[in-house]
Short mmCIF file of C-alpha atoms and ligand atoms in Angstrom, two decimals:
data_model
loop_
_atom_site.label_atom_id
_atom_site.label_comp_id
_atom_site.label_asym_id
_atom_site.label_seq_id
_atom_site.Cartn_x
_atom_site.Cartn_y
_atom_site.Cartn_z
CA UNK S 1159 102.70 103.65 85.68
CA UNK S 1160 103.87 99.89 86.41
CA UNK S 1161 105.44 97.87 83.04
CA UNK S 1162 105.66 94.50 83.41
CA UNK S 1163 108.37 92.29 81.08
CA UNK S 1164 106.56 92.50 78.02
CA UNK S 1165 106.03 96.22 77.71
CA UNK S 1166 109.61 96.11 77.69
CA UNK S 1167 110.41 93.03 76.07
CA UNK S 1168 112.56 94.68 73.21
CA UNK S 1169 113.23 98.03 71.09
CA UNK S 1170 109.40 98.51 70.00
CA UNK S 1171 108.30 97.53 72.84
CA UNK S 1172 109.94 99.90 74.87
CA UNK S 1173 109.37 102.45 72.38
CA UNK S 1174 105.85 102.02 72.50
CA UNK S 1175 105.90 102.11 76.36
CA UNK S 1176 108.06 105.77 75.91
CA UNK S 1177 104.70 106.78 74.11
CA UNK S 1178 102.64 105.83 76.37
CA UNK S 1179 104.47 107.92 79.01
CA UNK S 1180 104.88 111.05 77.56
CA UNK S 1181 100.97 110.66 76.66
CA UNK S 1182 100.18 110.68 80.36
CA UNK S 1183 100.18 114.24 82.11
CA UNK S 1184 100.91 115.57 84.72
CA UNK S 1185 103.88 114.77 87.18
CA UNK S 1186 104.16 110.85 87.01
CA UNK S 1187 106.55 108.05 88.12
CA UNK S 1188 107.36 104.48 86.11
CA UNK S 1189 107.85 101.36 87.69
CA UNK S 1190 109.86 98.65 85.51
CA UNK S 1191 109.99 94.78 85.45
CA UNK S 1192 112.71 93.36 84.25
CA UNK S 1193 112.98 92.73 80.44
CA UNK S 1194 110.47 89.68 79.57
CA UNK S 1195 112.18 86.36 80.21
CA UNK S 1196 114.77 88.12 82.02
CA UNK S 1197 114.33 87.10 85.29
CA UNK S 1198 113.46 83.47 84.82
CA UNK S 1199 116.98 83.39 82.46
CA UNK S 1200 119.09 84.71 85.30
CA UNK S 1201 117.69 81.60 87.93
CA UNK S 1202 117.93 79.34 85.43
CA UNK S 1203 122.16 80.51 84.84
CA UNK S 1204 121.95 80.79 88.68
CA UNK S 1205 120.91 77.16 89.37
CA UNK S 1206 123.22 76.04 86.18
CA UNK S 1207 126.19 78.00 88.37
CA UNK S 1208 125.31 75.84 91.40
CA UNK S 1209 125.75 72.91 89.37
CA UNK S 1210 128.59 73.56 87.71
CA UNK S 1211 126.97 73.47 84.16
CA UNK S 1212 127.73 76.12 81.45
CA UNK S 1213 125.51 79.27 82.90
CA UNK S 1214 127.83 81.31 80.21
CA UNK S 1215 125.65 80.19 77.34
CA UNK S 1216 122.84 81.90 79.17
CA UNK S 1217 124.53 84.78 80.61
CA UNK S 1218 125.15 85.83 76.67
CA UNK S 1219 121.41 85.76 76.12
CA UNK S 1220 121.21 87.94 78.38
CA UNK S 1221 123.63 90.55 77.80
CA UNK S 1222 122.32 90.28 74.24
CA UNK S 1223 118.89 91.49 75.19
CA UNK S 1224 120.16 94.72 76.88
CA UNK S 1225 122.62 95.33 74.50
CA UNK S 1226 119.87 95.62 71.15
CA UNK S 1227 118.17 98.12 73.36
CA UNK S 1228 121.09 100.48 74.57
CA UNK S 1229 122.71 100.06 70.93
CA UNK S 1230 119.25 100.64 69.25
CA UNK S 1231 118.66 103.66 71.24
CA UNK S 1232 122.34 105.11 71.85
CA UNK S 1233 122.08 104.75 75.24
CA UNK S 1234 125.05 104.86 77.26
CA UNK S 1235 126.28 101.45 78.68
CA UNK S 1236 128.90 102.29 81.30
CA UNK S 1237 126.22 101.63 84.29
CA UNK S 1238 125.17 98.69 82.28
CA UNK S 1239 128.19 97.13 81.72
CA UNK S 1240 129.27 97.82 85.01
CA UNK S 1241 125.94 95.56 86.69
CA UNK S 1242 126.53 92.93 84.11
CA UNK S 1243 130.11 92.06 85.55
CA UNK S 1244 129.04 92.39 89.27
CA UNK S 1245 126.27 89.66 87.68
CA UNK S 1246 128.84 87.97 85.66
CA UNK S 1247 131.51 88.13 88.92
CA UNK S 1248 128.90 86.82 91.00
CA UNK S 1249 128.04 83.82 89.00
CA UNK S 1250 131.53 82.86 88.96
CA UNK S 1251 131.41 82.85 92.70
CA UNK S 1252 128.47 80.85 92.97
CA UNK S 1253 130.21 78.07 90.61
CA UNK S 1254 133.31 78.11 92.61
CA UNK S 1255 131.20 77.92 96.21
CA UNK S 1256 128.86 75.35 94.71
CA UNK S 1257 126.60 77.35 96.90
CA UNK S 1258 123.43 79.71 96.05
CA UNK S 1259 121.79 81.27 99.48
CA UNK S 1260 118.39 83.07 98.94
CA UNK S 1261 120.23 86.26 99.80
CA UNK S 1262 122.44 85.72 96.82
CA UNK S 1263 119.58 84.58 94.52
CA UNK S 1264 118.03 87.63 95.66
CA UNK S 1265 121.08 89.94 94.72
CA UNK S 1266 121.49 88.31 91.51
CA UNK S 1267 117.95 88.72 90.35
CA UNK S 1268 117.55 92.46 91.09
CA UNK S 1269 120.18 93.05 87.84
CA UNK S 1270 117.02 92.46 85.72
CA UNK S 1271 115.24 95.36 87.22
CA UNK S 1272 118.15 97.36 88.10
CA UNK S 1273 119.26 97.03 84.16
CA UNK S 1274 116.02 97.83 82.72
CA UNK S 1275 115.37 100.66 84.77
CA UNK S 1276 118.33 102.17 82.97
CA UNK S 1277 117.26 100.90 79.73
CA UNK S 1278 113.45 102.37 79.95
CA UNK S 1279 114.97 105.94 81.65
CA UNK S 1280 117.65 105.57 79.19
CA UNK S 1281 115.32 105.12 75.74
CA UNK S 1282 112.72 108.15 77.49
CA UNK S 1283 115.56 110.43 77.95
CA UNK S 1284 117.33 109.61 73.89
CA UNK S 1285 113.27 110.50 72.81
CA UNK S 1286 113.44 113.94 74.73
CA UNK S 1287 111.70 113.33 77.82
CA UNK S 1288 114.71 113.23 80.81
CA UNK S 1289 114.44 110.72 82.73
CA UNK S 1290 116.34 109.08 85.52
CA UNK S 1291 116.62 105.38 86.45
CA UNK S 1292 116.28 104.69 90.34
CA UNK S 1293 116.44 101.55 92.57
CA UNK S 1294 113.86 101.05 94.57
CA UNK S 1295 115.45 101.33 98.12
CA UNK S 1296 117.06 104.71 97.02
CA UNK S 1297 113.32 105.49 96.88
CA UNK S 1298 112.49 104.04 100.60
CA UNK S 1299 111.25 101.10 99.81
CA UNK S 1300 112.44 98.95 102.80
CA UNK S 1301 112.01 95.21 103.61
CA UNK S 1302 112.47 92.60 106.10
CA UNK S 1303 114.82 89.83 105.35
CA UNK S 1304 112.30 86.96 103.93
CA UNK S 1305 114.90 86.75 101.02
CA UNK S 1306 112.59 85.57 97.64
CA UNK S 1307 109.48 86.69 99.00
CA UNK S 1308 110.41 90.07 101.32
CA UNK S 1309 107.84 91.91 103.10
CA UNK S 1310 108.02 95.84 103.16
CA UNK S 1311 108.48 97.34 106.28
CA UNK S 1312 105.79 99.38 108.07
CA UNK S 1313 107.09 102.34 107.53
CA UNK S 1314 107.60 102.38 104.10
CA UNK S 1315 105.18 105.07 103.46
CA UNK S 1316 107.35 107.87 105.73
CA UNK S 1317 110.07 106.20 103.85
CA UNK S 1318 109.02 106.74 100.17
CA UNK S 1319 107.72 110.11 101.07
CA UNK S 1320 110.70 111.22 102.37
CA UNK S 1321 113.01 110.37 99.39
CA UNK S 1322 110.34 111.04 97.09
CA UNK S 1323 110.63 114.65 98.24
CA UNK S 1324 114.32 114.67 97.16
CA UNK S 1325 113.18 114.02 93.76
CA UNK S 1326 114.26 116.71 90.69
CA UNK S 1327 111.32 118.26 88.80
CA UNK S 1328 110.95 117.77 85.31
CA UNK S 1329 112.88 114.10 85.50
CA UNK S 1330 110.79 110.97 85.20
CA UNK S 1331 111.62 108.89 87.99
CA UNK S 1332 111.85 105.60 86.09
CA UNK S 1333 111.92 102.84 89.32
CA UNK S 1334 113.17 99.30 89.78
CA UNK S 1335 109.70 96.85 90.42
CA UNK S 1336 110.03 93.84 92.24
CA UNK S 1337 112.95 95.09 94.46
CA UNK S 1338 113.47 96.22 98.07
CA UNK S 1339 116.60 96.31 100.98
CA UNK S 1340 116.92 95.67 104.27
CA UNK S 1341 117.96 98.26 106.93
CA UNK S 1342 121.35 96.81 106.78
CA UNK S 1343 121.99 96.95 102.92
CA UNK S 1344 121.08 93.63 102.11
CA UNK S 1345 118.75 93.40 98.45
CA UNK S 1346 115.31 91.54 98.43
CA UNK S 1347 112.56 90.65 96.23
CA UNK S 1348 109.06 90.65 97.23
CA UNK S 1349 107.85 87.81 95.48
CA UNK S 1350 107.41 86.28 91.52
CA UNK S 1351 105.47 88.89 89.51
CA UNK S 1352 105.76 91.44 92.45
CA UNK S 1353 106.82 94.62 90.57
CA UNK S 1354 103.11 95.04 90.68
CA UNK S 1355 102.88 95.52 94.41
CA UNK S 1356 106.28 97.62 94.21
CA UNK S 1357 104.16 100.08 92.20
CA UNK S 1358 101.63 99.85 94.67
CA UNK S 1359 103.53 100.73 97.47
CA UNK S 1360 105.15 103.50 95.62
CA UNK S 1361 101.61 104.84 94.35
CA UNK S 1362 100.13 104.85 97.89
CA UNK S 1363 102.93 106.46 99.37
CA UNK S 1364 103.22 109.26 96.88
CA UNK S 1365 99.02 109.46 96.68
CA UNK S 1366 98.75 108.99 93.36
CA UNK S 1367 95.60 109.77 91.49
CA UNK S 1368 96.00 106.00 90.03
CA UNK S 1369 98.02 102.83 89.75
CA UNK S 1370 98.54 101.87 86.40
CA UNK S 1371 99.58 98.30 85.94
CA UNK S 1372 100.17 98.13 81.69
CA UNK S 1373 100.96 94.79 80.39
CA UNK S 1374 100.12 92.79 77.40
CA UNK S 1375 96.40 92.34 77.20
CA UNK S 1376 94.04 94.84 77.27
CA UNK S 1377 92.77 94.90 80.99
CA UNK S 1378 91.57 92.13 83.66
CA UNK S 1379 89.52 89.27 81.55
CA UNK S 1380 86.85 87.94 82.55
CA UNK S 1381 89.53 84.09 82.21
CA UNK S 1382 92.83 83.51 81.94
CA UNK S 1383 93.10 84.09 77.30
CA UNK S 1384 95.81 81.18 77.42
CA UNK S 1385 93.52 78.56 78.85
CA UNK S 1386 90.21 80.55 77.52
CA UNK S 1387 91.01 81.94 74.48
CA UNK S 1388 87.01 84.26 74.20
CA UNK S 1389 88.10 85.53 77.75
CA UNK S 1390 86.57 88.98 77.76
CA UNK S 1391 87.77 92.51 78.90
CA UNK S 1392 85.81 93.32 82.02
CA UNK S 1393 85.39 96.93 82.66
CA UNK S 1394 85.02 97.53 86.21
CA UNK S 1395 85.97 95.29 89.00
CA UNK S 1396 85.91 95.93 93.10
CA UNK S 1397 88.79 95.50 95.21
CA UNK S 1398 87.60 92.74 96.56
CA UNK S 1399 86.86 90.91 92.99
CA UNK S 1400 90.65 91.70 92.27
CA UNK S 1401 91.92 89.96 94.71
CA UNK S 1402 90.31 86.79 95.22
CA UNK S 1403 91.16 86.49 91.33
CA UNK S 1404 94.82 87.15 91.71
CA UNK S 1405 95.13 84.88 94.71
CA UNK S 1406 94.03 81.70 93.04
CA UNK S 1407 95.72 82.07 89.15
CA UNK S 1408 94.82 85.55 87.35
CA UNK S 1409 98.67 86.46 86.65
CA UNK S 1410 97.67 89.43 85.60
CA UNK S 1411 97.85 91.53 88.46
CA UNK S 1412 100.11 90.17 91.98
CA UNK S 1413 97.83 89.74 94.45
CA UNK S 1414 99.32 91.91 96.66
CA UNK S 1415 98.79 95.15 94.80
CA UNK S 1416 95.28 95.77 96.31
CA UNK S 1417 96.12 96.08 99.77
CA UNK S 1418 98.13 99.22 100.01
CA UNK S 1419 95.98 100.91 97.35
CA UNK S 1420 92.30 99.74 98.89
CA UNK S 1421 94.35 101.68 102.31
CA UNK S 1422 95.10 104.66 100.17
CA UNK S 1423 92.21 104.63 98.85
CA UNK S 1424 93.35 104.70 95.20
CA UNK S 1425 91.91 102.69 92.17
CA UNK S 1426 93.97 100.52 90.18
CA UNK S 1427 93.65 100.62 86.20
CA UNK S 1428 94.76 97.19 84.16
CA UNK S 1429 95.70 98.74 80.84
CA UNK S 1430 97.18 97.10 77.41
CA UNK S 1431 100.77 98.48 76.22
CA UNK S 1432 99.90 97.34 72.88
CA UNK S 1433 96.83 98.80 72.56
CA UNK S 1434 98.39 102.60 71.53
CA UNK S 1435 95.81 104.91 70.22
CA UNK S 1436 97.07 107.20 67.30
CA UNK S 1437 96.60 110.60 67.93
CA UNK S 1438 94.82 109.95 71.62
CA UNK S 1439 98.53 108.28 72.60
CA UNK S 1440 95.71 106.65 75.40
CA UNK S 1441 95.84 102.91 76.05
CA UNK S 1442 92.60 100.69 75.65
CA UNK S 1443 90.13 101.33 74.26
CA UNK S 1444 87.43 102.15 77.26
CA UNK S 1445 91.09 102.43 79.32
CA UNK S 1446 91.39 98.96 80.11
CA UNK S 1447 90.14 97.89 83.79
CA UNK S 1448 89.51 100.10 86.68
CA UNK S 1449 89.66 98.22 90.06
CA UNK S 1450 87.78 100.16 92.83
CA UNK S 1451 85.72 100.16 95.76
CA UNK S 1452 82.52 100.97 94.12
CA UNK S 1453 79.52 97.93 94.26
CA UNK S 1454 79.82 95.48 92.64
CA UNK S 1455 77.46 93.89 90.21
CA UNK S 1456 75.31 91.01 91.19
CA UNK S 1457 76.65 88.46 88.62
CA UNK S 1458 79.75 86.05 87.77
CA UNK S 1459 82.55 88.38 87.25
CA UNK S 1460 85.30 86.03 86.36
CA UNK S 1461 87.21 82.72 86.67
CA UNK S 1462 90.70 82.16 87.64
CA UNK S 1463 92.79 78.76 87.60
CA UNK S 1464 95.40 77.75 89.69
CA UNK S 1465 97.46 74.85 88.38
CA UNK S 1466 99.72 72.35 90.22
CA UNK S 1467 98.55 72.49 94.27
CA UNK S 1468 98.71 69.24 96.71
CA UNK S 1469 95.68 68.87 98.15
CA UNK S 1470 95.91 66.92 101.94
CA UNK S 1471 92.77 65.03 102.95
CA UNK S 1472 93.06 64.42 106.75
CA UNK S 1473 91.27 62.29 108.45
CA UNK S 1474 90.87 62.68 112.24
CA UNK S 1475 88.06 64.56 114.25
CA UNK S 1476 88.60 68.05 116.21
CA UNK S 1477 91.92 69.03 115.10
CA UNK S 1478 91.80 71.95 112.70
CA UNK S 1479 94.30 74.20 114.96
CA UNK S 1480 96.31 71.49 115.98
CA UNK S 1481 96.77 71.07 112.10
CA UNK S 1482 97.20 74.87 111.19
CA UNK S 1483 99.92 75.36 113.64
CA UNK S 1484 101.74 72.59 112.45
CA UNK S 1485 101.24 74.06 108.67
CA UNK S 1486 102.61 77.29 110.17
CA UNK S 1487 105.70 75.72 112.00
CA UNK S 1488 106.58 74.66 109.02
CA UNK S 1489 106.00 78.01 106.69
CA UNK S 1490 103.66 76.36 104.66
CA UNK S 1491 100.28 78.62 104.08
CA UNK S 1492 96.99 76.84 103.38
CA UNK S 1493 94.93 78.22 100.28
CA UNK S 1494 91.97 76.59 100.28
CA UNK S 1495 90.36 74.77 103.19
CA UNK S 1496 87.23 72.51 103.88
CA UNK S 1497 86.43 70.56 107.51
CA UNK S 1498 84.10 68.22 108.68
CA UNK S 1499 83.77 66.98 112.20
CA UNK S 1500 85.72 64.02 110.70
CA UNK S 1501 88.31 64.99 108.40
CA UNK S 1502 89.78 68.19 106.78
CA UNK S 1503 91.28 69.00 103.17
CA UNK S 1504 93.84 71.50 102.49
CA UNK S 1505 95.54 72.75 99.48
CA UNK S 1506 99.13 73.92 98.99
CA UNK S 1507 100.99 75.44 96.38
CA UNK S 1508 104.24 74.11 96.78
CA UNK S 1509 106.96 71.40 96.37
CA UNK S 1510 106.11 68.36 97.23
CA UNK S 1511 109.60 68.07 99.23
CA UNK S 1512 108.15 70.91 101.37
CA UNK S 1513 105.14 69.36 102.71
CA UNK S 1514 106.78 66.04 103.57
CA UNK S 1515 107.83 66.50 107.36
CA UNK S 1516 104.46 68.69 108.16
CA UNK S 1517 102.94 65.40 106.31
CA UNK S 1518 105.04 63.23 108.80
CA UNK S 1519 104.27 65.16 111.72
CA UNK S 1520 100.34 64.97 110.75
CA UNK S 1521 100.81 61.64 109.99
CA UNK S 1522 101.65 60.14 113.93
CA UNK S 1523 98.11 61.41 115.01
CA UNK S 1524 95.80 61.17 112.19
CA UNK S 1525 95.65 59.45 108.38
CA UNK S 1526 96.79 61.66 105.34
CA UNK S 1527 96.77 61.47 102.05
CA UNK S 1528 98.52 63.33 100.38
CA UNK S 1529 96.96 63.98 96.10
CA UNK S 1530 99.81 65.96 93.69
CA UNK S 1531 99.17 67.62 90.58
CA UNK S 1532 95.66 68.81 91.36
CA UNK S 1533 94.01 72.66 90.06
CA UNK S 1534 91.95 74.77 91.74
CA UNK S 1535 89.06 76.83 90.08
CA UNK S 1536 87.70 79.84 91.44
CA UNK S 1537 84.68 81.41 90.18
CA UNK S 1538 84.43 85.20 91.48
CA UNK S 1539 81.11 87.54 91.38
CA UNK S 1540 78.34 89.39 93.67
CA UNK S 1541 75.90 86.98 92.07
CA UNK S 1542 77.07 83.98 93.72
CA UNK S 1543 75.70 85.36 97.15
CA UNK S 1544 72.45 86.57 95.80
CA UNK S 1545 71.49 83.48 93.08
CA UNK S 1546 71.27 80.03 94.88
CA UNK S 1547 70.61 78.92 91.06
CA UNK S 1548 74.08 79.87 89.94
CA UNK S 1549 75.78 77.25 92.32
CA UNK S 1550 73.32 74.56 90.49
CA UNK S 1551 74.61 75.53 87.46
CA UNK S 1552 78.62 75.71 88.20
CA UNK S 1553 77.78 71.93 89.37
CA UNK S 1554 75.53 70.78 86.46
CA UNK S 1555 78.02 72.02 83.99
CA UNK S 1556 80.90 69.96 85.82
CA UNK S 1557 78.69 67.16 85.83
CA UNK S 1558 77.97 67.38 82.34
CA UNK S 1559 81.91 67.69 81.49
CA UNK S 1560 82.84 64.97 83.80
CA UNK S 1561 85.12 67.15 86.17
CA UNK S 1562 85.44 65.86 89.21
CA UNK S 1563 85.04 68.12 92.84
CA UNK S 1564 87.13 66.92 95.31
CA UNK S 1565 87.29 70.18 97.31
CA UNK S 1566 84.80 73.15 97.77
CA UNK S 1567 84.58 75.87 99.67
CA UNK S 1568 83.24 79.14 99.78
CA UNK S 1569 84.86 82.81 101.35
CA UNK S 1570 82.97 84.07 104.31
CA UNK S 1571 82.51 86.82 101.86
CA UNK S 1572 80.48 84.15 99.72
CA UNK S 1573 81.69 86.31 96.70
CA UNK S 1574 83.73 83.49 95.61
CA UNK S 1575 83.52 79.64 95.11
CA UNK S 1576 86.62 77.64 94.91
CA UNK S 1577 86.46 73.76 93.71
CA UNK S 1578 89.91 71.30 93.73
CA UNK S 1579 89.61 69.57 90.82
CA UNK S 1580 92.20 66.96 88.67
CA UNK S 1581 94.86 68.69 86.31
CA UNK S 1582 93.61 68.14 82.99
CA UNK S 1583 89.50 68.46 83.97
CA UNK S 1584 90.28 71.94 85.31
CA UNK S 1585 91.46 72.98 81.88
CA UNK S 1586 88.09 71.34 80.10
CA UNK S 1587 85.89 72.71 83.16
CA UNK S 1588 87.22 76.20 82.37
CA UNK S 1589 86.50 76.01 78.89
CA UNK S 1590 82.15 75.21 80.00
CA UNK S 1591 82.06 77.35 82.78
CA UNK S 1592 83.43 80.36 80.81
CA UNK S 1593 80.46 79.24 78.27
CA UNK S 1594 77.96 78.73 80.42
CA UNK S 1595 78.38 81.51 82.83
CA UNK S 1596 79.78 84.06 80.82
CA UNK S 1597 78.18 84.12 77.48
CA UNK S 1598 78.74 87.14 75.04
CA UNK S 1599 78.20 90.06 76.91
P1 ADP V 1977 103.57 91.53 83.03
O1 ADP V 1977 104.86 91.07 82.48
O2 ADP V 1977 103.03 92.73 82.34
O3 ADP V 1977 103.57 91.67 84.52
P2 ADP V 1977 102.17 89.00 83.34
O4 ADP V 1977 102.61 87.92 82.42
O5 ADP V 1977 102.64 88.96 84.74
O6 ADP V 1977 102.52 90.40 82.64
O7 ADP V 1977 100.57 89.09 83.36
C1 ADP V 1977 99.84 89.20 82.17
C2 ADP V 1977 99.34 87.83 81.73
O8 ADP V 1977 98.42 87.33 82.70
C3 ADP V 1977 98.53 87.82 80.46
O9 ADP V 1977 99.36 87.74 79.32
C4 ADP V 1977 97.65 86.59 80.62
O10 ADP V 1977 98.18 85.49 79.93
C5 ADP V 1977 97.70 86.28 82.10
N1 ADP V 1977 96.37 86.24 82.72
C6 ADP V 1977 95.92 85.27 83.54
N2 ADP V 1977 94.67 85.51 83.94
C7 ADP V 1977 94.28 86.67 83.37
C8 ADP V 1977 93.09 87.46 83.41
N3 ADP V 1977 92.03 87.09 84.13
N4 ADP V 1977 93.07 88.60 82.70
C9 ADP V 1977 94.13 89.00 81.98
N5 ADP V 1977 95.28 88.30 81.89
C10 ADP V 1977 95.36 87.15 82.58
N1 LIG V 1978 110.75 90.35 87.03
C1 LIG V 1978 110.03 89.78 88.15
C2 LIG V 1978 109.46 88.42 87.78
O1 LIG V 1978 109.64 87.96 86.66
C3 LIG V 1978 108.99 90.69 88.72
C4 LIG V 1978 107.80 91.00 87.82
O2 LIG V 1978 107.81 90.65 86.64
O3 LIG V 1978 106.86 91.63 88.33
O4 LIG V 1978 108.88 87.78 88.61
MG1 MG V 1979 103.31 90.36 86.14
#
């Protein structure tokens, strides 16, 4: 059972989340975010630190938030207290360096999970049900050292086993998301949002019965509900649904989290926090959304959006792996791709400071240019491979809406369509695709 940031976001929230633990049986383990807004506070005291700005101001805010849980629930603080100054000692460091490495950042950043995972065993335990807070690398989880986005190492599942083993009885295990270490004690994060995959990992090492990712809406929507506010719950979704939606913009689920379960063989359930049943104690109504390998229905499932990618139109004949290695040289991975004989376009989520010198070295053999602030919209569902007419439409409606395409391209599992578009036509072409291919179930 995986809680992101807002299941935990404060003293009802976490109380709510206690509920929905003890209403699960059977043995069980939890898997905590950091507190909502946690983790974006301590980079943003980090990067004042570096700077030599006040980071104190910030720091406060965020003592404040774990201290209205541990007071509200008489928890004790000593462990608490004790993170907080190593956090507090290490800002101080990075202000007198003037220096923040990703290994640092990295450190820094786990005292949102390691704190709440105290918090969350802390408030289960004060409402009868013992429970013990554990970091994640005291439960095997073991990473390379790709500080900021870590990868786990191959043998994390003999890993996790093994201390899982070691765990008591009758204690929920109440584990740090987000979080891993290398073999030689360093910490690491596996990625923004990646507590999801942590409970992944842990669920297909273990062997779970099911990974339960809870958050704050009620399951996987058929759109984003902040840019498509009649997004719809949708029941069932297949693996593969899951994760072409996750890669390009549904937040709701890291797009990780599939592969170790799909391996294992587990289903993943999206479920609402805030959706607590009286007298079931169950979450959702229906259970929120169960992702599995089971067929998938031959119609649109869902859109996702992807805000803020460069896209690279480059014009030169016969070069696509000349082009990809020099992408890879310089860490920099390709989302969405289309060629020609003539010319190829690329997208790229990232800075544009990080494409520049694979743009120059592109740029002594062939003619770029280089567009900013451009969104891509993916449209996910069985039906796009069996109903030619459903492409007609997706292109009728964004003529209709004036959205320009500047990019498509379709999966080689044709189960998705994926269209580069400006910034602010994505968000209106969202709006009529939802309504034309997804009316009211
Ligand atoms: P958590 O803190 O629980 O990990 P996140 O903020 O990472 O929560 O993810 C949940 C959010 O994802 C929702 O509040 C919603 O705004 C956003 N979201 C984007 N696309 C979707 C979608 N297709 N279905 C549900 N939520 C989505
Ligand atoms: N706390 C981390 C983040 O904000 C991990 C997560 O929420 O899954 O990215
Ligand atoms: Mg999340």
């Amino acid at each position: 059972m995986k809680f992101g940031g807002t299941s935990i976001g404060d003293e009802s929230a976490i109380t709510r989340t206690c509920q929905h633990i003890a209403a699960e049986e059977g043995p069980k383990l939890v898997v905590v975010s950091a507190m909502g807004g946690v983790t974006d506070l301590l980079l943003s005291a980090s990067f004042s630190a570096v700077n030599r700005r006040d980071y104190v101001t910030t720091l406060n805010r965020v003592e404040a938030r774990h201290r209205a849980v541990y007071e509200a629930f008489s928890i004790s603080a000593v462990e608490i207290l004790e993170l907080e100054e190593e956090l507090a000692e290490m800002l101080q460091g990075i202000a007198m360096l003037r220096e923040l490495s990703d290994r640092v950042k990295d450190r820094l950043l786990s005292m949102g999970e390691r704190i709440s995972a105290r918090l969350v065993a802390g408030a289960l335990t004060a409402r009868g049900h013992p429970a013990q807070a554990i970091d994640a690398w005291d439960l095997g989880l073991f990473t390379d050292e790709h500080y900021g986005h870590a990868e786990p190492l191959a043998s994390v599942d003999q890993s996790i086993g093994a201390a899982a083993a070691a765990l008591p009885e009758d204690i929920i295990p109440v584990v740090t998301g987000f979080l891993g270490r290398t073999l030689a004690g360093s910490i690491t994060t596996l990625g923004r949002g990646g507590s999801d995959f942590s409970a992944a990992l842990f669920g297909a090492a273990l062997g779970v019965e099911e990974i339960q990712i809870w958050t704050d809406v009620p399951g996987f929507l058929d759109a984003d509900p902040s840019i498509v506010p009649l997004a719809r719950l949708i029941p069932t979704l297949h693996f593969d649904e899951a994760v072409e939606l996750a890669y390009f913009g549904a937040k709701v689920l890291h797009p990780r989290t599939i592969e170790p379960a799909r391996k294992a063989g587990i289903p993943v359930r999206i479920l609402g926090s805030f959706d607590l049943e009286p007298g079931s104690g169950k979450g959702g109504p229906g259970r929120g959304t169960l992702i599995n390998d089971s067929a998938a229905e031959a119609t649109i499932r869902a859109l996702a959006l992807r805000r803020n990618v460069h896209t690279l139109h480059v014009h030169s004949s016969r070069m696509l792996d000349r082009l990809l290695g020099i992408f890879a040289r310089h860490n920099l991975s390709v989302d969405v791709v289309a060629t020609s004989e003539v010319s190829v376009s690329m997208t790229f989520d990232c800075s544009s400071s990080m494409l520049e010198k694979a743009v120059a070295e592109t740029s002594l053999f062939a003619r770029v240019e280089v567009s900013p602030n451009r969104s891509i919209i993916c449209i996910v569902g069985e039906g796009l491979r069996t109903d030619p007419s459903l492409l007609a439409r997706i292109f009728a409606t964004c003529a209709a809406n004036h959205v320009p395409v500047h990019v498509i391209s379709q999966g080689a599992s044709r189960l998705n369509l994926t269209m580069v578009t400006d910034a602010v036509a994505a968000e209106v072409a969202m709006a009529a695709l939802h309504k034309d291919l997804l009316p009211g179930r």
